[in-house]
């Protein structure tokens, strides 16, 4: 299969890049990590105005989706700029609530599409933690065939990324949806969360590589730029190859998810999380996650001691790569799913 982004999709990515370049995301990240969510919520609103969160919400609820390819384009850019907040979780919640239907979908999906609602969630099989639950307007939990709205974000847990805090949601909360259809919706939401996280990891890796290439061009040793050393060139080339091999897998997974949406009987536009699409998502997740983490290791080594400093903006990307690799499907879990699929 030959796949290329359309001119409109490429322009969408360029417009998001321009928006985020002007937003000074390192300052937003520092505020978010300190508990000041105001700048991050303002940026979230601008992204919603650009249509980012409407991509996972069906038209019946005020969205334009689900559009997995466009969502991949958006999340790569958000990963490149390290946008804080539960991006993957909010997109996945759009798919989950659309599959659940009923009053909970009518109440929350228009807000997700417009950016008025920031949502985090936990799903069985993906761990008990909800990222950025303290900044979310709602935290949904799925257990079996029940969807509940958590009564509070719960207690924070340690996180390698200070701008991606983890919370174990408070137990309880009345069920807001239940039934066999919810299991299928949860499977689809898990695929979307893993898929969006893969795109974020790819974008994070791209920025790490870009910054590292720029640094080794200006850092000198023995009177010449360190980027001229053959060992450095090989390390950067390996990093680039890892990212470029991940890209077609990501967009291949997007095509698989899109085919599920267009399948007869898809109803509201939410996919059911088929084994074929799930395996494609898992392949993209493990490849992009490992490539992004490898880019972080390369960046840290080639930046030398400066890479450990808090003052370096790149430190936020360095801290984000490994959590993105492991969130919504560890490498071993994703490999097992690929083999099973």
XYZ file of C-alpha atoms in Angstrom:
341
model
C 0.000 0.000 0.000
C 1.296 3.437 -0.929
C 0.248 6.130 1.485
C 0.953 9.852 1.399
C -0.608 12.692 3.342
C -2.811 15.016 1.322
C -1.958 18.686 0.879
C -4.716 19.564 3.351
C -3.337 17.198 5.985
C 0.178 18.571 5.564
C -1.106 22.135 5.843
C -2.976 21.153 9.010
C 0.309 19.962 10.513
C 2.130 23.126 9.453
C -0.571 25.322 10.972
C -0.316 23.486 14.293
C 3.471 23.784 14.208
C 3.179 27.549 13.710
C 0.612 27.858 16.503
C 2.728 25.896 18.958
C 5.996 27.573 17.997
C 4.454 30.901 19.011
C 3.080 29.460 22.270
C 6.413 29.095 24.157
C 5.624 25.569 25.312
C 8.666 25.297 27.656
C 7.139 28.071 29.784
C 3.756 26.328 29.635
C 5.399 23.054 30.705
C 7.115 24.664 33.675
C 3.860 26.236 34.830
C 1.973 22.952 34.381
C 4.557 21.007 36.391
C 4.265 23.608 39.183
C 0.488 23.110 39.348
C -0.484 26.236 37.385
C -2.742 24.867 34.655
C -3.893 28.262 33.371
C -1.393 28.648 30.491
C -1.874 25.011 29.525
C -5.664 25.310 29.464
C -5.368 28.459 27.349
C -3.176 26.576 24.874
C -5.632 23.679 24.973
C -8.379 26.079 23.919
C -6.365 27.310 20.943
C -5.722 23.736 19.858
C -9.429 23.003 20.144
C -10.193 26.031 17.980
C -7.865 24.469 15.381
C -10.021 21.326 15.492
C -7.645 18.944 17.276
C -10.006 17.410 19.824
C -12.968 17.300 17.479
C -11.031 14.709 15.435
C -12.076 11.883 17.789
C -15.686 13.023 18.293
C -18.445 12.021 15.845
C -20.334 14.709 13.973
C -23.513 13.863 15.872
C -21.895 15.309 19.008
C -20.275 18.379 17.500
C -17.062 16.796 16.243
C -15.678 16.007 12.801
C -14.455 12.461 13.353
C -13.293 9.965 14.056
C -10.430 10.923 11.712
C -7.380 8.841 12.733
C -5.010 10.118 10.041
C -5.600 13.753 10.946
C -5.337 12.804 14.635
C -1.910 11.290 13.938
C -0.788 14.470 12.167
C -1.965 16.544 15.140
C -0.434 14.359 17.836
C 2.959 14.244 16.128
C 3.020 18.046 16.246
C 1.821 18.107 19.852
C 4.573 15.628 20.701
C 7.197 17.716 18.916
C 6.228 20.694 21.070
C 5.651 18.656 24.271
C 2.135 20.025 24.844
C 1.124 19.217 28.440
C -2.151 17.638 29.468
C -3.985 14.344 28.889
C -4.040 14.621 25.087
C -4.189 10.895 24.300
C -6.667 10.296 27.115
C -9.052 13.034 25.968
C -9.011 11.733 22.394
C -9.592 8.193 23.637
C -12.442 9.404 25.845
C -14.121 10.811 22.751
C -14.138 7.333 21.209
C -15.165 5.675 24.484
C -18.123 7.957 25.165
C -19.300 7.821 21.558
C -19.409 4.041 21.850
C -21.190 4.228 25.187
C -23.820 6.651 23.845
C -26.715 7.903 25.931
C -26.747 10.856 28.340
C -23.030 10.646 29.226
C -22.085 11.091 25.562
C -24.501 13.978 25.124
C -23.155 15.681 28.247
C -19.402 15.378 27.626
C -18.661 14.923 23.935
C -19.574 18.459 22.794
C -17.266 19.846 25.501
C -14.411 17.551 24.428
C -14.817 18.635 20.805
C -14.857 22.339 21.707
C -11.964 22.119 24.167
C -14.149 23.128 27.102
C -13.652 19.703 28.716
C -10.275 18.130 29.511
C -10.712 14.439 30.300
C -8.525 11.689 31.702
C -9.359 8.018 32.040
C -8.239 4.557 33.062
C -9.064 1.303 31.290
C -8.686 -2.264 32.447
C -5.471 -3.798 31.217
C -3.581 -0.513 30.969
C -2.774 0.238 34.584
C -4.587 2.108 37.362
C -3.236 5.614 36.760
C -4.949 8.565 35.117
C -2.460 11.147 33.790
C -3.069 14.776 34.786
C -6.245 13.891 36.639
C -5.846 16.975 38.823
C -6.197 19.189 35.737
C -9.086 17.243 34.204
C -12.740 18.206 34.316
C -13.671 14.521 34.469
C -11.888 11.238 35.114
C -13.626 8.187 33.685
C -12.856 4.636 34.751
C -13.906 1.433 33.039
C -14.186 -1.847 34.915
C -15.783 -4.796 33.168
C -18.850 -3.484 31.393
C -19.297 -0.430 33.652
C -18.220 3.148 33.005
C -17.939 5.342 36.081
C -17.154 9.006 36.671
C -14.550 9.088 39.445
C -15.511 11.299 42.412
C -12.006 12.833 42.498
C -8.525 12.622 41.018
C -7.141 10.696 43.988
C -3.598 10.743 45.308
C -0.618 11.537 43.047
C 2.046 8.949 42.310
C 5.661 9.348 41.289
C 6.231 10.196 37.645
C 9.421 10.482 35.602
C 7.880 13.466 33.825
C 6.948 16.270 36.246
C 4.644 17.752 33.605
C 2.754 14.453 33.291
C 1.578 13.698 36.814
C -0.044 10.338 37.561
C -3.053 9.819 39.824
C -4.942 6.768 41.050
C -8.584 7.952 40.800
C -10.741 7.815 43.894
C -12.851 4.645 43.921
C -16.604 4.704 43.679
C -18.787 6.964 41.662
C -22.110 5.994 40.182
C -22.088 4.082 36.865
C -22.858 6.392 33.950
C -23.048 3.627 31.321
C -22.968 -0.146 31.276
C -23.547 -3.114 29.023
C -21.775 -5.315 26.465
C -21.384 -2.418 24.025
C -19.186 -0.668 26.570
C -16.586 -3.436 26.366
C -16.219 -2.882 22.624
C -16.047 0.876 23.174
C -13.337 0.399 25.806
C -11.276 -1.752 23.432
C -11.532 0.930 20.761
C -10.635 3.639 23.277
C -7.570 1.663 24.365
C -6.463 1.428 20.731
C -6.915 5.174 20.271
C -5.025 5.987 23.470
C -2.100 3.789 22.366
C -2.251 5.203 18.842
C -2.223 8.836 20.004
C 0.591 8.089 22.448
C 2.626 6.537 19.615
C 2.213 9.737 17.605
C 3.219 11.845 20.618
C 6.318 9.665 21.098
C 7.271 10.027 17.440
C 6.962 13.805 17.633
C 8.966 13.885 20.863
C 11.730 11.879 19.202
C 11.756 14.166 16.173
C 12.314 17.227 18.343
C 15.037 15.506 20.354
C 16.860 14.610 17.152
C 16.441 18.100 15.681
C 17.804 19.760 18.805
C 20.713 17.329 19.038
C 21.743 17.834 15.413
C 21.714 21.595 15.952
C 23.803 21.236 19.132
C 26.541 19.019 17.689
C 26.976 21.455 14.819
C 27.937 24.227 17.245
C 29.710 22.298 20.008
C 33.437 21.969 19.244
C 36.144 19.611 20.395
C 39.760 19.567 19.206
C 38.884 22.663 17.210
C 36.124 21.088 15.096
C 32.357 20.549 15.557
C 31.648 17.246 17.283
C 29.050 16.599 14.614
C 31.879 15.974 12.182
C 33.015 12.869 14.113
C 32.061 9.634 12.415
C 30.783 8.006 15.620
C 28.442 10.931 16.226
C 27.177 10.806 12.637
C 26.446 7.084 12.951
C 24.575 7.559 16.227
C 22.410 10.305 14.715
C 21.810 8.276 11.555
C 20.625 5.298 13.619
C 18.279 7.577 15.534
C 16.871 9.017 12.323
C 16.322 5.544 10.854
C 14.411 4.458 13.948
C 12.062 7.425 13.698
C 11.583 7.059 9.953
C 10.756 3.359 10.277
C 8.152 4.211 12.915
C 6.377 6.788 10.750
C 4.805 4.415 8.158
C 3.690 2.076 10.930
C 1.930 4.975 12.638
C 0.081 6.019 9.502
C -0.599 2.393 8.621
C -2.318 2.055 11.998
C -4.271 5.222 11.226
C -5.487 3.677 7.975
C -6.523 0.514 9.836
C -8.462 2.551 12.392
C -10.078 4.573 9.616
C -11.178 1.376 7.869
C -12.861 0.277 11.098
C -14.745 3.567 11.280
C -15.993 3.201 7.708
C -16.966 -0.451 8.153
C -20.723 -1.095 7.697
C -22.468 -1.106 11.041
C -20.013 1.204 12.724
C -22.996 3.198 13.972
C -22.002 6.423 15.652
C -18.615 6.370 14.003
C -16.701 4.706 16.846
C -14.613 1.693 15.917
C -14.963 -1.581 17.817
C -11.271 -2.276 18.321
C -10.772 -5.243 15.971
C -7.743 -7.564 16.389
C -6.326 -6.377 13.045
C -6.463 -2.706 13.950
C -5.229 -3.474 17.459
C -2.170 -5.301 16.149
C -1.376 -2.434 13.781
C -1.668 0.050 16.643
C 0.542 -2.111 18.861
C 3.205 -2.310 16.140
C 3.148 1.461 15.757
C 3.229 1.990 19.519
C 6.234 -0.222 20.220
C 8.203 1.095 17.239
C 7.494 4.787 17.852
C 7.964 4.439 21.600
C 11.327 2.706 21.257
C 12.452 5.188 18.578
C 11.505 8.164 20.736
C 13.311 6.710 23.751
C 16.399 5.961 21.630
C 16.339 9.594 20.477
C 16.320 10.684 24.128
C 19.322 8.485 24.934
C 21.189 9.874 21.928
C 20.293 13.448 22.869
C 21.444 12.983 26.454
C 24.761 11.438 25.446
C 25.613 13.966 22.755
C 24.611 16.974 24.844
C 27.016 15.840 27.533
C 26.718 17.242 31.049
C 24.427 20.070 29.922
C 21.776 17.451 29.174
C 21.279 16.865 32.900
C 20.491 20.477 33.752
C 17.057 21.772 34.697
C 17.708 25.012 32.824
C 17.925 23.275 29.451
C 14.492 23.323 27.788
C 15.280 19.998 26.139
C 15.150 18.369 29.585
C 11.338 18.357 29.326
C 11.505 16.269 26.152
C 14.167 13.987 27.664
C 11.922 13.275 30.637
C 8.891 12.644 28.465
C 10.285 10.015 26.084
C 10.332 7.038 28.443
C 6.868 7.605 29.989
C 5.434 7.857 26.465
C 7.184 4.619 25.534
C 5.563 2.773 28.427
C 2.118 4.436 28.595
C -0.884 2.665 27.082
C 1.063 -0.488 26.301
C 4.625 -1.335 27.325
C 6.976 -2.573 24.594
C 6.630 -6.179 25.768
C 2.831 -5.964 25.892
C 2.704 -4.419 22.420
C 4.998 -7.094 20.973
C 2.805 -9.799 22.470
C -0.261 -8.201 20.897
C 1.415 -8.015 17.508
C 2.237 -11.720 17.679
C -1.289 -12.561 18.805
C -2.780 -10.420 16.048
